[in-house]
CSV table of C-alpha atoms in Angstrom, one decimal:
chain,number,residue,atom,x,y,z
A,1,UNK,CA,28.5,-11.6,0.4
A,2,UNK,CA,28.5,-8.1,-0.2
A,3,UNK,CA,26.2,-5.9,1.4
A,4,UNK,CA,23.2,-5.4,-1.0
A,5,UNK,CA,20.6,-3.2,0.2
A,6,UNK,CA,18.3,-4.8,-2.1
A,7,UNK,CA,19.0,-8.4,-0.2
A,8,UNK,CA,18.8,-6.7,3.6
A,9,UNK,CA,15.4,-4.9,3.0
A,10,UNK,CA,13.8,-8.5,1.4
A,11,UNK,CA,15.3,-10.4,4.6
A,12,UNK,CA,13.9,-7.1,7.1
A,13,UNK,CA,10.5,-7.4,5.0
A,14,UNK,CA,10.4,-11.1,4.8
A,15,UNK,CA,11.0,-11.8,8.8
A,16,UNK,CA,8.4,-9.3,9.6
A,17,UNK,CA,6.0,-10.5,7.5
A,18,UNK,CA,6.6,-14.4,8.6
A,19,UNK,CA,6.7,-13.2,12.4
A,20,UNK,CA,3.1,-11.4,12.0
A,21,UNK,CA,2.1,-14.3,10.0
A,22,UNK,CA,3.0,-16.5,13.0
A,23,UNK,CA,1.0,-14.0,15.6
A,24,UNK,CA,-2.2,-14.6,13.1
A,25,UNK,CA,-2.4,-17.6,14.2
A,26,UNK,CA,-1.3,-17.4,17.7
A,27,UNK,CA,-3.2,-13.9,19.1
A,28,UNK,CA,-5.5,-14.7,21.8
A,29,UNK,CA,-8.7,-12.0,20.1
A,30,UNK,CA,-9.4,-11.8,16.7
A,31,UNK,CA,-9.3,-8.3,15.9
A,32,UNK,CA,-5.3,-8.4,17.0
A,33,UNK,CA,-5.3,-11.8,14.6
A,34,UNK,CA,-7.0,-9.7,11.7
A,35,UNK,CA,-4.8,-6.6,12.2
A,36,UNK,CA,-1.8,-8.8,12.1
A,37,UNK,CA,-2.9,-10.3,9.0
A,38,UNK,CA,-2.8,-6.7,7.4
A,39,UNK,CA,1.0,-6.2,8.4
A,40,UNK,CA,1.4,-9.8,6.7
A,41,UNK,CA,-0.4,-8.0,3.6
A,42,UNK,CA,1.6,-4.9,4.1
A,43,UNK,CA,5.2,-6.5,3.7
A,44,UNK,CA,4.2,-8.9,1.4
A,45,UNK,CA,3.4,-5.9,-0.9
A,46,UNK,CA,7.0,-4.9,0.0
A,47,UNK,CA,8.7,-8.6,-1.2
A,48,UNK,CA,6.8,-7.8,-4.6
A,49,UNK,CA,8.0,-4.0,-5.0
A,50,UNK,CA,11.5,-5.6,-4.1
A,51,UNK,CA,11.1,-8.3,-7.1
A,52,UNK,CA,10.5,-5.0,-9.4
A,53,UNK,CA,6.3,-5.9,-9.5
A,54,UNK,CA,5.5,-2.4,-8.8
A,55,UNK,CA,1.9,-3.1,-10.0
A,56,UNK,CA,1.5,-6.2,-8.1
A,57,UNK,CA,2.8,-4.7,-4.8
A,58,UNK,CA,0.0,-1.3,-5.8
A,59,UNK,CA,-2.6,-3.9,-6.0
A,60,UNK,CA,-1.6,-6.0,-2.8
A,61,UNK,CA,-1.8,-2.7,-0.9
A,62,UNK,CA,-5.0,-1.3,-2.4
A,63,UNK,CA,-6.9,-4.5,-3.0
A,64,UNK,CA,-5.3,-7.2,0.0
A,65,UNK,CA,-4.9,-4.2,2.6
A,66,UNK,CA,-7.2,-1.7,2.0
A,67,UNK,CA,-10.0,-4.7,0.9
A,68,UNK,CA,-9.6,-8.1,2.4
A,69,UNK,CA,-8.5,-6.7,5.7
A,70,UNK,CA,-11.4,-4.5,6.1
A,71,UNK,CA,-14.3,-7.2,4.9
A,72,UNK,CA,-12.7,-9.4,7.5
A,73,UNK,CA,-12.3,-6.7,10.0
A,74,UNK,CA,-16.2,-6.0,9.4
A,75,UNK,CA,-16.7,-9.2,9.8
A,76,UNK,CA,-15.8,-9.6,12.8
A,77,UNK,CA,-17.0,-6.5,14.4
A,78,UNK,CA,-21.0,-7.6,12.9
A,79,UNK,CA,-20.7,-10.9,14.4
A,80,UNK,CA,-22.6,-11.5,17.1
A,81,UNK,CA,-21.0,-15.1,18.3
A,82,UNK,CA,-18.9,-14.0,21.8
A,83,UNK,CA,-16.0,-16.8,21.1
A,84,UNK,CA,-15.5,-14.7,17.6
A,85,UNK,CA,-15.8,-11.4,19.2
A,86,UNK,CA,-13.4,-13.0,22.4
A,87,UNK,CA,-15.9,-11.3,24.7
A,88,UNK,CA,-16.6,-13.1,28.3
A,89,UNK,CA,-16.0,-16.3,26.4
A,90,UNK,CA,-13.0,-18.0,28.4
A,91,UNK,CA,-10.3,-19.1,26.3
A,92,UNK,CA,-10.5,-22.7,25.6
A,93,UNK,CA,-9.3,-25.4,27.9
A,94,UNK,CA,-5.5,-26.6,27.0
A,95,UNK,CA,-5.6,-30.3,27.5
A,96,UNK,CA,-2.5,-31.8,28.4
A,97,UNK,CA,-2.8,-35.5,26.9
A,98,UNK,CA,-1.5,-37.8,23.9
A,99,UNK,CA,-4.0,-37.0,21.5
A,100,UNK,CA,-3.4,-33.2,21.9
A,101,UNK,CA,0.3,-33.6,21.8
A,102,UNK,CA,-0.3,-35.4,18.2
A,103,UNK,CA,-2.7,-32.7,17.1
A,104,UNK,CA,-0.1,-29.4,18.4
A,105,UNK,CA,3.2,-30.9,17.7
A,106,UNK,CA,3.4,-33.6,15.6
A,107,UNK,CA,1.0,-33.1,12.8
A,108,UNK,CA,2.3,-29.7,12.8
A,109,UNK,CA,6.0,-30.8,12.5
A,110,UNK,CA,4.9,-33.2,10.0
A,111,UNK,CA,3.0,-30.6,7.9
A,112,UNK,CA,6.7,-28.5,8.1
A,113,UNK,CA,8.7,-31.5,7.2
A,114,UNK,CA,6.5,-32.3,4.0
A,115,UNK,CA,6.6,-28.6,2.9
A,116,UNK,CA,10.0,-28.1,3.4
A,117,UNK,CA,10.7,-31.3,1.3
A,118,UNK,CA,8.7,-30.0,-1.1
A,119,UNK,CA,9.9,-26.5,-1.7
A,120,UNK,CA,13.4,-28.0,-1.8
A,121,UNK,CA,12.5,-30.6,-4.4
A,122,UNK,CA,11.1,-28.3,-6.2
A,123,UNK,CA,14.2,-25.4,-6.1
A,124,UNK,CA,16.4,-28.1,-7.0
A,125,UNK,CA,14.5,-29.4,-9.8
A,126,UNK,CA,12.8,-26.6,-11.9
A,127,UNK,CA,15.3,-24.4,-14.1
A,128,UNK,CA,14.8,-21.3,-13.4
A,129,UNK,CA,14.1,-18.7,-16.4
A,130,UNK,CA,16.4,-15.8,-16.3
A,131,UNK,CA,14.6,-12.3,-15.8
A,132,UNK,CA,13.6,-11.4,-19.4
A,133,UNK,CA,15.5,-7.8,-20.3
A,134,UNK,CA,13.8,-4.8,-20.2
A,135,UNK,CA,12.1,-6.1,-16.9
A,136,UNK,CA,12.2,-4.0,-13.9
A,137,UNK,CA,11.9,-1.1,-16.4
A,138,UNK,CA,8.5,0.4,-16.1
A,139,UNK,CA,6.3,-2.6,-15.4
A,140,UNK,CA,3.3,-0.5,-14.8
A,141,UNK,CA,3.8,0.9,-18.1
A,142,UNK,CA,4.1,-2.1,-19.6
A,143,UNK,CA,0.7,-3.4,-18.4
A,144,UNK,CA,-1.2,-0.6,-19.0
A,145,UNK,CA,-0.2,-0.8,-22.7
A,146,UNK,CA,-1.5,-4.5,-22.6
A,147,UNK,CA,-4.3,-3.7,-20.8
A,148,UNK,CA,-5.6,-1.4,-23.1
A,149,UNK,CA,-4.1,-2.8,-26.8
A,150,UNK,CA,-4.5,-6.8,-26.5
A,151,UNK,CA,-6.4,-6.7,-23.2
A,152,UNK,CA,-9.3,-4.5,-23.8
A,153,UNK,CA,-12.1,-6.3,-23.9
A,154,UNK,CA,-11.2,-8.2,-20.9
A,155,UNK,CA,-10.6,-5.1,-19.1
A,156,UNK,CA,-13.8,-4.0,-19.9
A,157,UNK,CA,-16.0,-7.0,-19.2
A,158,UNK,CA,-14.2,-6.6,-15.7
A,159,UNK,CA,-16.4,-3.6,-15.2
A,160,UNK,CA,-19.3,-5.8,-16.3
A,161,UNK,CA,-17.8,-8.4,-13.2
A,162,UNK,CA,-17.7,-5.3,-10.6
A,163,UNK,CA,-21.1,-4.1,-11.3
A,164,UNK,CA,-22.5,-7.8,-11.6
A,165,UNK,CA,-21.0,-8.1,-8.1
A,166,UNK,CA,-22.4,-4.7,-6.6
A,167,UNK,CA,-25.6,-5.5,-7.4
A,168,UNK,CA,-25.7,-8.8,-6.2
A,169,UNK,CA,-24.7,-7.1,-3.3
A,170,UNK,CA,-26.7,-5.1,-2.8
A,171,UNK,CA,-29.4,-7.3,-3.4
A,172,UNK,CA,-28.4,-10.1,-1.3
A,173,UNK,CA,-27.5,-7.4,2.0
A,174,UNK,CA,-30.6,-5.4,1.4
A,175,UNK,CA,-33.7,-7.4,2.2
A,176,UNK,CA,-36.1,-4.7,3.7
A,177,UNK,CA,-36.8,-2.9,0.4
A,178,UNK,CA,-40.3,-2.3,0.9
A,179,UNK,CA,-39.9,-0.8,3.5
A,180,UNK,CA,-37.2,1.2,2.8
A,181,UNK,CA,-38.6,3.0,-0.1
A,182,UNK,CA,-41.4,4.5,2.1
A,183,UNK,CA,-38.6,6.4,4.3
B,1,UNK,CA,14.5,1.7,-10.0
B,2,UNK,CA,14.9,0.7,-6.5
B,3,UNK,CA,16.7,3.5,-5.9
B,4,UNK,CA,13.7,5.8,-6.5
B,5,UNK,CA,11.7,3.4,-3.1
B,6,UNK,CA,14.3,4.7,-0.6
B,7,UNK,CA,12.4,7.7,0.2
B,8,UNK,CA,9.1,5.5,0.8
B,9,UNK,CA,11.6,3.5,3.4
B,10,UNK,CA,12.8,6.9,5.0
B,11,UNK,CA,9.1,8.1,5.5
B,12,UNK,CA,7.8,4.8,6.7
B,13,UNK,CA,10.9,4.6,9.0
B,14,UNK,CA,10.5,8.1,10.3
B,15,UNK,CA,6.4,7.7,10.5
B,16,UNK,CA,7.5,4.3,12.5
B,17,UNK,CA,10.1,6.2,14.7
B,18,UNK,CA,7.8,9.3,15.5
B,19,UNK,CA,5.1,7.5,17.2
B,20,UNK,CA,7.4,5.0,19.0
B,21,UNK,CA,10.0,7.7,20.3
B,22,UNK,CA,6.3,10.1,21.2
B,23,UNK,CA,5.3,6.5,23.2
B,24,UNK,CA,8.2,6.2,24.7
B,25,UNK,CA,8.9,9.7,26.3
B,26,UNK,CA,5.1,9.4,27.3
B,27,UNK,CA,5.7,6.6,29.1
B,28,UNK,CA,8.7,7.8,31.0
B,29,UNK,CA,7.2,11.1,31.5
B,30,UNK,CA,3.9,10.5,32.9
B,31,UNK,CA,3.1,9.3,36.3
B,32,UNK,CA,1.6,5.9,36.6
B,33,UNK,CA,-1.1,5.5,39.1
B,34,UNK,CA,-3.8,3.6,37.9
B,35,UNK,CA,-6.7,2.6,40.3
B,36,UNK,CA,-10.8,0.9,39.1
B,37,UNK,CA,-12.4,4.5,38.9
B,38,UNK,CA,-9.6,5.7,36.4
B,39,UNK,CA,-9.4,2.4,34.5
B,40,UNK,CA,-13.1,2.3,33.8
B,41,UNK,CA,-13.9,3.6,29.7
B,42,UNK,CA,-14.5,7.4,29.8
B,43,UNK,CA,-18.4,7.9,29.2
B,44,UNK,CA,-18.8,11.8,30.4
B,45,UNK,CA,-19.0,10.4,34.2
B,46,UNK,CA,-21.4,7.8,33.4
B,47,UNK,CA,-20.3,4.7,34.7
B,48,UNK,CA,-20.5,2.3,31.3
B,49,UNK,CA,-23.7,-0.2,31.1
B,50,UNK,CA,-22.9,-3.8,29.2
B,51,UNK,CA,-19.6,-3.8,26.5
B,52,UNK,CA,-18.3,-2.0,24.8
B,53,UNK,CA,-17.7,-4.4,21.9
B,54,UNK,CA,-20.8,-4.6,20.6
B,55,UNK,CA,-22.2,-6.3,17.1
B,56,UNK,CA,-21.9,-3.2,14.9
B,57,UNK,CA,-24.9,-2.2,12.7
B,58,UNK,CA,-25.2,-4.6,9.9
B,59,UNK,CA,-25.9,-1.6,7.5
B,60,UNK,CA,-22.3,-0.5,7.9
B,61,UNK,CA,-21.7,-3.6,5.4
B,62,UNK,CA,-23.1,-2.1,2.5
B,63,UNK,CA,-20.5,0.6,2.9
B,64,UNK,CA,-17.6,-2.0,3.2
B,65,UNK,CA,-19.0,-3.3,0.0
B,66,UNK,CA,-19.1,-0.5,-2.2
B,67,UNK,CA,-15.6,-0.1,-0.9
B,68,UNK,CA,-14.9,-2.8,-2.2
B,69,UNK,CA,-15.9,-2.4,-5.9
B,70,UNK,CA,-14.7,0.7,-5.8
B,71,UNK,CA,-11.3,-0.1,-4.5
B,72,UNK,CA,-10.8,-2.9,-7.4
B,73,UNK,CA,-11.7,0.2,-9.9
B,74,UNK,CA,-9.2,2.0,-8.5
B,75,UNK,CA,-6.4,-0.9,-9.4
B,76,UNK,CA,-7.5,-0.2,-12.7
B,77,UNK,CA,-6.8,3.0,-12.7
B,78,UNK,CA,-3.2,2.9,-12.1
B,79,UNK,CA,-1.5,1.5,-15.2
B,80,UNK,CA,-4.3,3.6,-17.2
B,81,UNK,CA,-2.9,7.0,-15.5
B,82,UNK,CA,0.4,5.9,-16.1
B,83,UNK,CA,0.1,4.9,-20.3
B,84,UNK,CA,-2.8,8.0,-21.0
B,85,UNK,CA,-0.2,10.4,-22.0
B,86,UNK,CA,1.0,8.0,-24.7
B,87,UNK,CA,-2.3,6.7,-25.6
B,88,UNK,CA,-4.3,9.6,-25.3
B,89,UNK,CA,-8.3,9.9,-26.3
B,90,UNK,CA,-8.6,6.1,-27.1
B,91,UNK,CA,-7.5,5.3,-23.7
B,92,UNK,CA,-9.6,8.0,-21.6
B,93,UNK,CA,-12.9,7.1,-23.5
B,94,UNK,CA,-12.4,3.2,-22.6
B,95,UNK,CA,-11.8,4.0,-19.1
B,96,UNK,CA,-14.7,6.4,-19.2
B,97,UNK,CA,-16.3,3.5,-20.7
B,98,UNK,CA,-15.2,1.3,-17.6
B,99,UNK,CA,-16.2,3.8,-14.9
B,100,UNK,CA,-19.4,4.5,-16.1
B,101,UNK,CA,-20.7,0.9,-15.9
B,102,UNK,CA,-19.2,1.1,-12.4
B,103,UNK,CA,-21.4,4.0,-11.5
B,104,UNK,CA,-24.6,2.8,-12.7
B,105,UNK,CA,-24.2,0.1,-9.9
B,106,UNK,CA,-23.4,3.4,-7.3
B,107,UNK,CA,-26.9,4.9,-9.2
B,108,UNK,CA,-28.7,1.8,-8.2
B,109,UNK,CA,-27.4,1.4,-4.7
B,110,UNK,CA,-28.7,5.0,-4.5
B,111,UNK,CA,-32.0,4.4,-5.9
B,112,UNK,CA,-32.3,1.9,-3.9
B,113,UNK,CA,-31.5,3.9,-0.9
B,114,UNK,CA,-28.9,2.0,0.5
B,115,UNK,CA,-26.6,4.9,0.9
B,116,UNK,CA,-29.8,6.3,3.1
B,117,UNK,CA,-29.2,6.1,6.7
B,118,UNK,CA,-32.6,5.7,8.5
């Protein structure tokens, strides 16, 4: 195989982001779990930009970094519960028997097995289209001609989605109006 | 194309590299004598009363929110900066269009002073 910077930096980006995808799951506090789960974000944006979806890997960043990391990162640090917030709580017990063995090992090797069979079945079977020409040109380009030709209407009535969502929002997190507006 | 992200690798490598090399000739520099008075969280001499973790004011949510919105706006704005030049007038009045409506819910979390800290 010849070297192919484009095929090292997808395996470099790839391991990273299954090996903090792994310590998701497996950090002992949360906040190390959720700040994992932003490096998972983070290279994931980099496996798109590598594919040539420059938009989508913009997005990932602004929307799955910037967004989803820091709603679950404030949702963590409002909650009160000690085993979410890994303070004084001890960490659970590890039991040792059969049924615990099933639940750690085997379902998990089982839920491997099945996906792996799955993802092969399904590389093996489905033709794959080739890239259509003219792609990994300017992508973002492309879209934003869409978005604003065919795609208008849409993109405006997601403005109408945005502000439906900040007000409900707002509504739903501010209870204490009344008194508010005295203040 | 791709060609054009090796200075985003060079930066994030060299970004990477400066605070790991700093962290590493910290930790051979400095002398390591730790002991309960020194390990205990700085507080201006106070010695610290309950954690330090805890639940942060739910008000900051609000903020988070608005982030939010304002953050999937900004998605938005990309591929519109990118096709204004070719699309000129028709394009910037439909995103003024688009950012307006998004304002009017910043007016309203205003009026209803949510951005108010009290």
């Amino acid at each position: 195989m010849d070297f192919d910077p484009t095929r090292v930096a997808f395996i470099v980006v790839s391991a990273i982001a299954v090996v903090s995808a792994f310590r998701v799951v497996t950090a002992a506090k949360i906040m190390h779990a959720a700040l994992w789960l932003g490096l998972t974000f983070l290279m994931l944006a980099g496996v798109f930009l590598l594919m040539g979806a420059e938009f989508l890997a913009a997005a990932q960043v602004l929307i799955y970094v910037g967004a989803i990391t820091t709603i679950i990162l404030f949702g963590i640090m409002l909650s009160e519960a000690a085993e979410v917030r890994g303070r004084g709580a001890a960490p659970l017990p590890v039991r040792r028997d059969d049924a615990s063995l099933f639940r750690r090992i085997v379902l998990p090797a089982l839920a491997v097995l099945a996906f792996v069979g799955v993802m092969v079945v399904v590389y093996s079977q489905v033709s794959w289209p080739d890239a259509p020409a003219g792609l990994g040109g300017d992508t973002v380009r492309m879209i934003g001609r869409a978005l604003f030709t065919d795609f208008i209407i849409p993109f405006e009535l997601a403005a109408v989605l945005l502000l439906i969502a900040l007000i409900g929002a707002i509504v739903i997190a501010v209870r204490d109006n009344g008194r508010r507006e005295q203040g | 194309m791709l060609s054009a992200y090796t200075d985003v690798v060079i930066f994030f490598l060299a970004g990477a590299g400066f605070v790991l090399l700093t962290l590493a000739i910290g930790r051979l520099l400095r002398p390591h004598n730790p002991y309960p008075e020194k390990l205990v969280p700085y507080e201006c001499g106070e010695i610290p009363v309950g954690e330090g973790q805890v639940p942060y004011n739910i008000r900051y949510y609000i903020f988070a929110l608005l982030f939010v919105v304002f953050d999937v706006e900004v998605v938005f704005l990309f591929p519109w900066a990118v096709v204004l030049r070719e699309l000129g007038m028709y394009a910037y009045v439909l995103m003024v269009i688009f950012l307006v409506m998004l304002v009017d819910g910043l007016v309203y979390a205003w009026r209803k002073g949510v951005l108010r800290w009290v």
